[in-house]
Coordinates of C-alpha atoms in Angstrom, one line a residue:
X1 CA -26.6 118.7 42.8
X2 CA -23.8 116.5 42.1
X3 CA -22.4 115.0 45.4
X4 CA -18.7 112.8 45.7
X5 CA -17.2 110.9 48.5
X6 CA -13.6 110.3 49.1
X7 CA -11.0 109.2 51.4
X8 CA -8.7 112.5 51.4
X9 CA -5.5 111.8 50.0
X10 CA -6.6 108.5 48.0
X11 CA -7.4 108.0 44.3
X12 CA -10.7 106.4 44.9
X13 CA -13.9 108.7 44.1
X14 CA -16.7 107.4 45.9
X15 CA -20.4 108.6 44.7
X16 CA -22.9 108.9 47.3
X17 CA -26.4 109.5 47.5
X18 CA -26.6 111.6 50.6
X19 CA -25.1 112.2 54.0
X20 CA -27.8 109.9 55.5
X21 CA -26.8 106.8 53.3
X22 CA -24.3 104.5 54.6
X23 CA -23.7 103.2 51.1
X24 CA -21.4 104.9 48.2
X25 CA -20.6 103.6 44.9
X26 CA -17.2 103.8 43.5
X27 CA -16.1 104.6 39.9
X28 CA -15.8 101.4 39.2
X29 CA -19.2 100.7 40.2
X30 CA -18.6 98.3 43.2
X31 CA -20.4 99.2 46.5
X32 CA -18.1 100.5 49.3
X33 CA -20.5 100.6 52.9
X34 CA -19.5 102.5 56.0
X35 CA -18.6 99.9 58.9
X36 CA -20.4 101.7 61.6
X37 CA -22.5 104.9 62.0
X38 CA -22.9 107.4 64.6
X39 CA -24.0 111.0 64.9
X40 CA -20.2 111.9 66.0
X41 CA -16.4 111.0 66.0
X42 CA -14.4 112.5 68.5
X43 CA -10.7 111.7 67.7
X44 CA -8.7 111.7 70.5
X45 CA -9.4 110.7 74.1
X46 CA -7.7 113.6 76.3
X47 CA -9.9 116.9 76.4
X48 CA -11.7 115.1 73.6
X49 CA -13.9 113.6 76.1
X50 CA -15.2 116.5 77.2
X51 CA -16.6 117.2 73.9
X52 CA -18.0 113.3 73.8
X53 CA -19.7 113.9 77.0
X54 CA -21.3 117.3 76.1
X55 CA -22.5 115.7 72.8
X56 CA -23.8 112.3 74.3
X57 CA -25.7 114.3 77.0
X58 CA -27.3 116.7 73.9
X59 CA -29.0 112.9 72.6
X60 CA -25.9 112.4 70.2
X61 CA -24.4 108.9 69.5
X62 CA -20.7 109.7 69.8
X63 CA -17.9 107.2 69.2
X64 CA -14.4 108.2 70.6
X65 CA -11.6 106.5 68.9
X66 CA -7.9 106.7 70.6
X67 CA -4.6 105.6 69.0
X68 CA -3.1 104.7 72.4
X69 CA -4.0 101.4 73.9
X70 CA -5.5 103.6 77.0
X71 CA -7.6 106.6 77.3
X72 CA -5.9 110.2 78.4
X73 CA -3.4 111.4 76.0
X74 CA -1.4 114.2 77.4
X75 CA -3.9 115.5 79.9
X76 CA -3.5 112.2 81.7
X77 CA 0.0 113.4 82.9
X78 CA -0.8 116.8 83.5
X79 CA -1.8 118.6 86.8
X80 CA -5.2 118.4 85.8
X81 CA -5.8 122.5 86.3
X82 CA -8.1 124.4 83.7
X83 CA -7.6 128.2 83.7
X84 CA -10.7 129.8 82.7
X85 CA -11.6 133.3 83.1
X86 CA -14.9 134.7 84.2
X87 CA -15.9 131.4 86.0
X88 CA -18.5 130.7 88.3
X89 CA -16.5 128.7 90.7
X90 CA -14.5 131.6 91.7
X91 CA -17.9 133.9 92.6
X92 CA -19.0 130.7 94.7
X93 CA -15.8 131.4 96.8
X94 CA -16.0 135.1 96.9
X95 CA -14.0 135.9 94.4
X96 CA -14.3 138.6 91.2
X97 CA -13.7 138.6 87.8
X98 CA -14.2 141.3 85.1
X99 CA -14.9 140.4 81.3
X100 CA -12.9 143.7 80.3
X101 CA -10.3 142.8 82.4
X102 CA -10.1 139.2 81.1
X103 CA -10.0 140.2 77.4
X104 CA -7.4 142.9 77.8
X105 CA -5.2 140.3 79.9
X106 CA -5.7 137.5 77.1
X107 CA -4.8 139.9 74.4
X108 CA -1.6 140.8 75.8
X109 CA -1.1 137.0 76.3
X110 CA -1.8 136.4 72.6
X111 CA 0.9 138.2 71.2
X112 CA -1.2 139.1 68.0
X113 CA -1.5 135.3 67.3
X114 CA -5.2 134.8 68.0
X115 CA -8.2 136.7 66.8
X116 CA -10.5 138.5 68.5
X117 CA -13.3 136.2 67.7
X118 CA -11.4 133.2 69.5
X119 CA -10.9 135.2 72.7
X120 CA -14.2 136.0 72.8
X121 CA -15.2 132.8 72.5
X122 CA -13.3 131.5 74.9
X123 CA -14.3 134.1 77.6
X124 CA -18.0 133.6 76.6
X125 CA -18.0 129.7 77.1
X126 CA -15.4 128.5 79.4
X127 CA -17.9 129.5 82.5
X128 CA -20.6 127.7 81.1
X129 CA -18.1 124.5 79.6
X130 CA -17.4 124.1 83.5
X131 CA -20.9 124.1 84.7
X132 CA -21.9 121.5 82.0
X133 CA -19.2 119.3 82.5
X134 CA -19.8 119.2 86.2
X135 CA -23.6 118.3 85.6
X136 CA -23.2 115.7 83.4
X137 CA -20.2 113.9 85.2
X138 CA -18.8 113.3 88.6
X139 CA -16.7 116.1 88.7
X140 CA -16.8 118.7 91.2
X141 CA -15.1 122.0 90.8
X142 CA -12.8 124.3 93.2
X143 CA -10.6 126.9 93.0
X144 CA -7.3 125.5 92.9
X145 CA -5.2 125.1 96.0
X146 CA -1.7 124.9 94.2
X147 CA 0.9 127.1 95.7
X148 CA -1.9 128.1 98.0
X149 CA -3.8 130.7 95.4
X150 CA -2.3 129.5 91.7
X151 CA -2.3 133.4 90.7
X152 CA -2.5 134.0 87.2
X153 CA 1.0 133.7 85.2
X154 CA 1.4 137.4 84.4
X155 CA -0.3 138.9 87.6
X156 CA 1.2 142.2 87.3
X157 CA -0.1 142.6 83.9
X158 CA -3.3 144.6 83.4
X159 CA -6.8 142.6 83.8
X160 CA -4.7 140.0 85.7
X161 CA -6.2 138.0 88.9
X162 CA -4.1 136.7 91.7
X163 CA -6.2 134.0 92.4
X164 CA -9.6 132.4 90.9
X165 CA -9.1 131.5 87.3
X166 CA -7.3 128.0 87.8
X167 CA -10.0 125.5 88.8
X168 CA -9.2 121.7 89.5
X169 CA -11.4 118.5 90.5
X170 CA -12.2 118.7 94.1
X171 CA -10.5 115.6 94.7
X172 CA -8.1 115.0 97.4
X173 CA -4.9 113.2 96.2
X174 CA -0.9 113.8 96.1
X175 CA 0.7 114.7 92.8
X176 CA -0.8 115.5 89.3
X177 CA -4.7 115.5 89.0
X178 CA -4.9 115.1 85.2
X179 CA -5.4 111.2 86.0
X180 CA -8.7 112.1 88.1
X181 CA -9.7 114.6 85.4
X182 CA -9.6 112.0 82.9
X183 CA -11.1 109.3 84.9
X184 CA -14.4 111.2 86.1
X185 CA -14.9 112.7 82.1
X186 CA -14.5 109.0 80.9
X187 CA -17.2 107.8 84.2
X188 CA -19.5 110.4 82.5
X189 CA -19.1 109.3 79.0
X190 CA -19.5 105.7 80.3
X191 CA -22.8 106.6 81.8
X192 CA -23.9 109.1 78.6
X193 CA -23.4 106.0 76.4
X194 CA -20.3 107.0 74.8
X195 CA -18.5 104.5 72.5
X196 CA -14.6 104.3 73.1
X197 CA -12.3 102.4 70.8
X198 CA -8.5 102.4 72.1
X199 CA -5.8 100.9 69.7
X200 CA -7.4 102.6 67.0
X201 CA -5.7 105.2 65.0
X202 CA -8.0 107.6 62.8
X203 CA -6.1 107.7 59.4
X204 CA -8.1 109.5 56.8
X205 CA -11.3 111.8 57.0
X206 CA -14.0 111.0 54.7
X207 CA -15.5 114.2 53.2
X208 CA -18.4 114.8 50.8
X209 CA -18.3 117.5 48.0
X210 CA -21.3 119.3 47.6
X211 CA -21.3 122.0 44.7
X212 CA -17.5 122.0 45.0
X213 CA -17.8 122.5 48.8
X214 CA -16.0 119.8 51.1
X215 CA -17.6 118.6 54.0
X216 CA -17.0 115.9 56.5
X217 CA -19.1 112.9 56.9
X218 CA -16.6 110.3 58.4
X219 CA -13.6 108.8 59.1
X220 CA -11.2 106.0 58.4
X221 CA -9.8 104.1 61.3
X222 CA -7.4 101.1 61.8
X223 CA -8.6 98.6 64.1
X224 CA -5.9 95.9 64.2
X225 CA -5.4 94.7 60.8
X226 CA -8.5 96.1 59.4
X227 CA -9.8 99.4 58.4
X228 CA -13.4 100.4 59.5
X229 CA -15.2 103.5 57.8
X230 CA -17.1 105.1 60.0
X231 CA -20.1 107.4 58.9
X232 CA -20.1 110.6 61.5
X233 CA -24.0 112.5 60.5
X234 CA -23.2 115.1 62.8
X235 CA -19.3 115.4 61.8
X236 CA -16.0 114.8 63.3
X237 CA -14.1 116.5 66.1
X238 CA -10.0 116.4 66.0
X239 CA -8.8 116.1 69.5
X240 CA -5.7 114.3 68.9
X241 CA -3.1 116.3 70.4
X242 CA -0.3 118.3 68.5
X243 CA 2.8 117.4 66.2
X244 CA 5.2 117.1 69.4
X245 CA 6.8 113.5 68.2
X246 CA 7.1 114.4 64.8
X247 CA 10.4 115.7 64.6
X248 CA 9.8 116.6 60.9
X249 CA 7.2 118.7 61.7
X250 CA 8.7 120.3 64.6
X251 CA 11.8 121.3 62.5
X252 CA 9.8 122.9 59.8
X253 CA 7.2 124.9 61.9
X254 CA 8.3 125.7 65.3
X255 CA 10.3 129.0 65.7
X256 CA 13.3 127.3 67.3
X257 CA 14.5 123.9 68.4
X258 CA 12.2 122.1 71.1
X259 CA 14.1 118.3 70.9
X260 CA 12.2 116.8 74.1
X261 CA 8.7 116.6 75.1
X262 CA 6.4 115.8 77.7
X263 CA 3.5 115.3 75.2
X264 CA 1.7 111.7 74.8
X265 CA 3.9 109.2 72.6
X266 CA 1.3 109.0 70.0
X267 CA 1.1 112.7 69.2
X268 CA 2.7 113.2 66.0
X269 CA 0.5 115.7 64.3
X270 CA -1.9 112.8 62.6
X271 CA -5.1 115.2 63.0
X272 CA -3.5 118.2 61.7
X273 CA -2.4 116.3 58.6
X274 CA -5.6 114.8 58.1
X275 CA -7.0 118.2 58.1
X276 CA -4.7 119.5 55.9
X277 CA -5.4 117.3 53.6
X278 CA -8.9 118.1 53.2
X279 CA -7.7 122.1 52.7
X280 CA -7.5 123.0 56.4
X281 CA -5.8 126.5 57.0
X282 CA -3.2 126.5 60.0
X283 CA -2.4 128.9 63.1
X284 CA -0.2 129.3 65.6
X285 CA 2.5 126.6 64.1
X286 CA 5.2 128.1 65.3
X287 CA 4.3 128.0 69.2
X288 CA 4.4 125.1 72.0
X289 CA 3.7 124.9 75.2
X290 CA 7.2 125.6 77.0
X291 CA 9.1 123.8 79.4
X292 CA 13.2 123.6 80.3
X293 CA 14.9 120.2 80.9
X294 CA 17.9 118.7 81.9
X295 CA 19.3 117.5 78.6
X296 CA 20.9 114.3 80.0
X297 CA 17.8 112.9 81.8
X298 CA 15.6 113.7 78.6
X299 CA 18.4 111.9 76.8
X300 CA 18.6 109.2 78.9
X301 CA 14.6 108.6 79.3
X302 CA 14.0 108.9 75.1
X303 CA 11.5 112.0 76.1
X304 CA 10.6 114.2 78.7
X305 CA 9.2 112.5 81.5
X306 CA 9.3 112.4 85.7
X307 CA 12.5 114.2 86.9
X308 CA 13.6 115.5 83.5
X309 CA 10.8 117.3 83.0
X310 CA 10.5 118.7 86.8
X311 CA 13.8 119.5 87.9
X312 CA 15.2 121.0 85.1
X313 CA 12.3 123.4 85.2
X314 CA 12.6 124.1 89.2
X315 CA 16.1 123.4 89.9
X316 CA 17.4 126.7 88.3
X317 CA 14.6 128.7 90.1
X318 CA 16.2 128.4 93.3
X319 CA 18.3 130.6 95.7
X320 CA 21.8 130.0 94.6
X321 CA 21.4 129.0 91.3
X322 CA 21.7 131.1 87.7
X323 CA 21.4 129.9 84.2
X324 CA 24.3 130.6 81.7
X325 CA 24.7 130.3 78.2
X326 CA 27.9 129.0 76.3
X327 CA 29.2 132.6 76.7
X328 CA 29.1 132.3 80.3
X329 CA 26.4 135.0 80.3
X330 CA 22.9 135.0 81.8
X331 CA 20.1 135.5 79.2
X332 CA 16.5 135.0 80.9
X333 CA 15.1 135.0 84.4
X334 CA 15.5 131.9 85.8
X335 CA 12.6 131.9 88.0
X336 CA 9.9 133.3 85.4
X337 CA 7.1 131.4 84.5
X338 CA 7.6 128.2 82.2
X339 CA 5.2 128.9 79.6
X340 CA 7.5 132.4 78.9
X341 CA 11.3 131.1 78.7
X342 CA 11.3 128.6 75.8
X343 CA 12.1 131.6 73.1
X344 CA 14.9 133.0 75.0
X345 CA 17.1 130.1 74.0
X346 CA 16.9 131.0 70.1
X347 CA 18.9 134.2 69.9
X348 CA 20.1 134.0 66.6
X349 CA 24.2 134.7 66.2
X350 CA 24.6 135.9 62.2
X351 CA 28.3 135.2 62.8
X352 CA 30.8 132.6 62.8
X353 CA 29.1 129.7 62.7
X354 CA 25.7 130.9 62.4
X355 CA 24.2 129.4 65.6
X356 CA 22.0 129.8 68.7
X357 CA 24.0 132.1 71.0
X358 CA 22.2 130.3 74.0
X359 CA 22.7 127.2 73.3
X360 CA 23.8 125.3 75.0
X361 CA 23.1 126.4 78.0
X362 CA 23.8 125.4 81.7
X363 CA 22.4 125.6 85.4
X364 CA 25.1 127.0 87.6
X365 CA 24.6 126.3 91.6
X366 CA 26.9 126.9 94.6
X367 CA 27.6 124.7 97.3
X368 CA 25.2 126.1 99.9
X369 CA 22.6 125.0 97.5
X370 CA 23.5 121.3 97.1
X371 CA 23.8 121.5 100.8
X372 CA 20.1 122.9 101.5
X373 CA 18.4 122.3 98.2
X374 CA 18.4 120.4 94.6
X375 CA 21.1 120.0 92.2
X376 CA 20.2 118.1 89.3
X377 CA 17.0 116.9 91.1
X378 CA 19.6 115.5 94.0
X379 CA 19.2 116.4 97.6
X380 CA 22.3 116.6 99.7
X381 CA 23.6 113.4 100.4
X382 CA 22.4 111.9 97.0
X383 CA 25.4 111.3 94.4
X384 CA 25.3 113.6 91.7
X385 CA 25.2 112.1 88.1
X386 CA 28.1 112.1 86.1
X387 CA 26.8 114.8 83.8
X388 CA 27.0 117.2 86.6
X389 CA 30.6 119.1 86.0
X390 CA 31.9 120.2 89.2
X391 CA 34.8 122.0 90.5
X392 CA 36.1 124.0 93.4
X393 CA 35.9 127.3 91.2
X394 CA 34.6 129.1 88.8
X395 CA 37.6 129.2 86.6
X396 CA 37.9 125.2 86.6
X397 CA 34.5 124.8 85.7
X398 CA 34.4 126.9 82.9
X399 CA 37.7 125.3 81.6
X400 CA 35.6 122.0 81.7
X401 CA 32.7 123.5 80.2
X402 CA 34.4 125.3 77.4
X403 CA 33.3 128.4 78.6
X404 CA 35.1 131.8 79.0
X405 CA 35.9 131.9 82.8
X406 CA 36.3 135.6 82.7
X407 CA 33.0 136.2 81.3
X408 CA 31.7 133.6 83.7
X409 CA 33.4 135.8 86.6
X410 CA 32.2 139.0 85.7
X411 CA 28.6 137.4 85.0
X412 CA 28.8 136.0 88.6
X413 CA 30.1 139.5 90.2
X414 CA 27.5 141.5 88.4
X415 CA 24.7 139.1 89.6
X416 CA 25.6 138.9 93.4
X417 CA 26.0 142.5 93.8
X418 CA 22.6 143.0 92.8
X419 CA 21.1 140.3 94.5
X420 CA 22.7 141.2 97.5
X421 CA 20.5 144.2 97.2
X422 CA 17.4 142.1 96.4
X423 CA 17.1 142.9 93.0
X424 CA 17.9 141.7 89.3
X425 CA 17.8 144.7 86.9
X426 CA 19.4 142.7 84.1
X427 CA 16.4 139.8 83.8
X428 CA 14.0 141.0 86.6
X429 CA 14.3 138.1 88.8
X430 CA 12.0 138.1 91.8
X431 CA 9.8 141.1 90.6
X432 CA 6.7 138.8 89.5
X433 CA 4.6 136.9 91.7
X434 CA 5.1 133.6 90.0
X435 CA 8.8 134.1 90.4
X436 CA 8.5 133.4 94.1
X437 CA 5.8 131.2 93.8
X438 CA 3.2 133.2 95.3
X439 CA 5.2 134.7 98.4
X440 CA 5.9 138.3 97.2
X441 CA 9.6 137.6 98.4
X442 CA 12.6 138.2 96.0
X443 CA 14.7 136.4 98.6
X444 CA 12.6 133.0 98.0
X445 CA 14.2 133.0 94.9
X446 CA 16.9 135.4 95.0
X447 CA 20.3 135.6 96.6
X448 CA 24.1 136.1 95.8
X449 CA 26.3 132.7 94.8
X450 CA 28.5 131.8 97.7
X451 CA 31.7 129.6 97.6
X452 CA 32.5 126.6 95.7
X453 CA 32.6 123.9 94.8
X454 CA 30.2 124.6 91.9
X455 CA 28.2 122.6 89.6
X456 CA 26.9 122.8 86.4
X457 CA 24.1 120.9 84.6
X458 CA 22.9 121.3 80.8
X459 CA 19.8 122.0 80.1
X460 CA 17.8 122.8 77.3
X461 CA 14.6 124.0 75.4
X462 CA 11.7 121.3 75.7
X463 CA 7.8 121.7 75.4
X464 CA 4.6 120.0 76.9
X465 CA 3.4 119.7 73.5
X466 CA 3.1 121.7 70.4
X467 CA -0.1 124.7 70.5
X468 CA -0.6 124.9 66.6
X469 CA -2.7 123.4 64.6
X470 CA -5.9 123.7 62.4
X471 CA -7.1 127.1 62.1
X472 CA -10.6 127.2 63.8
X473 CA -13.3 130.0 64.1
X474 CA -15.2 131.1 67.4
X475 CA -17.6 128.0 67.0
X476 CA -14.3 125.7 66.7
X477 CA -15.1 124.7 62.9
X478 CA -12.0 124.4 61.1
X479 CA -11.6 126.7 58.5
X480 CA -9.8 126.3 55.0
X481 CA -7.5 128.5 53.5
X482 CA -10.2 130.8 51.6
X483 CA -11.6 131.6 55.1
X484 CA -14.7 129.0 54.5
X485 CA -15.4 126.9 57.3
X486 CA -15.5 123.1 56.7
X487 CA -18.5 121.8 57.5
X488 CA -19.1 119.2 59.7
X489 CA -15.1 119.1 60.8
X490 CA -14.3 120.7 64.1
X491 CA -11.0 120.7 66.2
X492 CA -10.0 121.7 69.7
X493 CA -7.2 121.3 71.9
X494 CA -3.4 121.0 70.4
X495 CA -5.1 119.8 67.3
X496 CA -6.6 123.5 66.7
X497 CA -4.3 126.4 66.4
X498 CA -6.0 128.3 69.3
X499 CA -3.2 128.1 71.8
X500 CA -4.0 129.6 75.1
X501 CA -5.6 131.5 73.0
X502 CA -2.3 132.6 70.9
X503 CA 1.1 132.2 72.6
X504 CA 1.2 132.3 76.0
X505 CA -0.5 130.9 79.1
X506 CA -3.3 132.6 81.3
X507 CA -2.3 130.8 84.4
X508 CA -2.0 127.2 85.6
X509 CA -4.3 125.2 83.3
X510 CA -3.3 127.3 80.5
X511 CA -3.7 124.5 78.1
X512 CA -6.4 122.5 79.5
X513 CA -9.0 125.2 80.1
X514 CA -9.0 126.5 76.0
X515 CA -8.9 122.7 75.2
X516 CA -12.0 121.8 77.3
X517 CA -13.9 125.0 76.2
X518 CA -13.4 124.7 72.1
X519 CA -14.0 121.0 72.9
X520 CA -17.4 122.1 74.4
X521 CA -18.2 124.7 71.6
X522 CA -17.6 122.0 69.0
X523 CA -20.0 119.8 70.4
X524 CA -22.7 122.2 70.9
X525 CA -22.1 123.2 67.6
X526 CA -22.2 119.6 66.1
X527 CA -25.5 119.2 68.0
X528 CA -27.1 122.0 66.7
X529 CA -26.9 124.1 69.9
X530 CA -24.8 127.1 68.3
X531 CA -21.9 128.2 70.3

């Protein structure tokens, strides 16, 4: 049986005597040694910490390598909520779930971009993941209290639940809980003996070829000015985030522009490209986790953060605001869940200049909202930024923005006529439980626009991160282009092409729930427990 070691993408071939030997011989005959040996390497310290925790609890020697100078990744700035159907936390609070319902709901969410095997793996392992993480760390879970209930984002669909599938750490704190989740996972990892290297970007996978088939055996990591070659006897889990900070990858993979992101600064698709270099297949690469932002805030900050991420998404949902495109027409439900709004910007016009008809787009607000709510993230009395257009009339506002004034007037008149009746037959705003933040009252988001002055602020599609990546099977093993698992190589989170699974969120925590679940599955499989 002939074996060859090589660093993917390099020309140097290294011959090895076996997976358990930390030395290799190059074709020039010189000895090349591994600098470090562990059972499992996890690339990424966001939800990857969950994989490290589970693997270490099963007796594996685990190393986590993190590109940034601090742990946490995008999870650190998230809400820290996990969406997990069939979880037993909700059962403890007297709530019920049903596997058939969960699968029916998830299948519709997937939009044909997740296999049945991935959906089944998520449903069948999520609850166990929560219990295992709670058992091996200081984390205690509870049903999420956000919005009082945190319903599934499409609660009107068959199989949805109005409460219970979103869980969070039982920590009393203001703001996002992502930091608490990371700190508690890290505390559990420390207690389990997990080693963590920060400021240590992974650069190449080291694989072994056995009878023509590649399998993971280690990783090349840059530590300062030196390269470290790490042997991983049980494999490598790639959990290094998506490609949201890689403009070239976004341009060539996403279905439309997403110029701004909340994703961690280091998320440039490193893990995905490393997997591609050893023959991994890809899935769901046309998708991301959706968001709407104020363009000027995002430009000023250099990326989506703070007000840019929050205000652009929330302000448009208020009574007294609508969103219009460059033609002066509405084109989506302004209060719809953020996971299902991004695609609406990308309607293509195949005439004239050949461009997106809904870009640019704007949030239009009336003066009553300026006095009683938020415009461009500003309360009444706070000065508006200079990028907000203002005019006493819709005609004056349209002239400033270069929008067809007559079309804008028709749009507002039609919207007002129906909003006065408490309905929106054009975009169905106020019909979903999520539109009203759980109240079920259309008037909490829907009212006619009143008198001027009027305010116009440009918004843009953006993302919380990309959600496509390396194709994995139900055991979180990376699969090659010939449908064969690459032994010893796993992926989870936004490095894997799982999504939610598929295109849309299940509910609050629709990214972290699947990410943590497949991290758990990968760790168990690497430890020899199955999945």
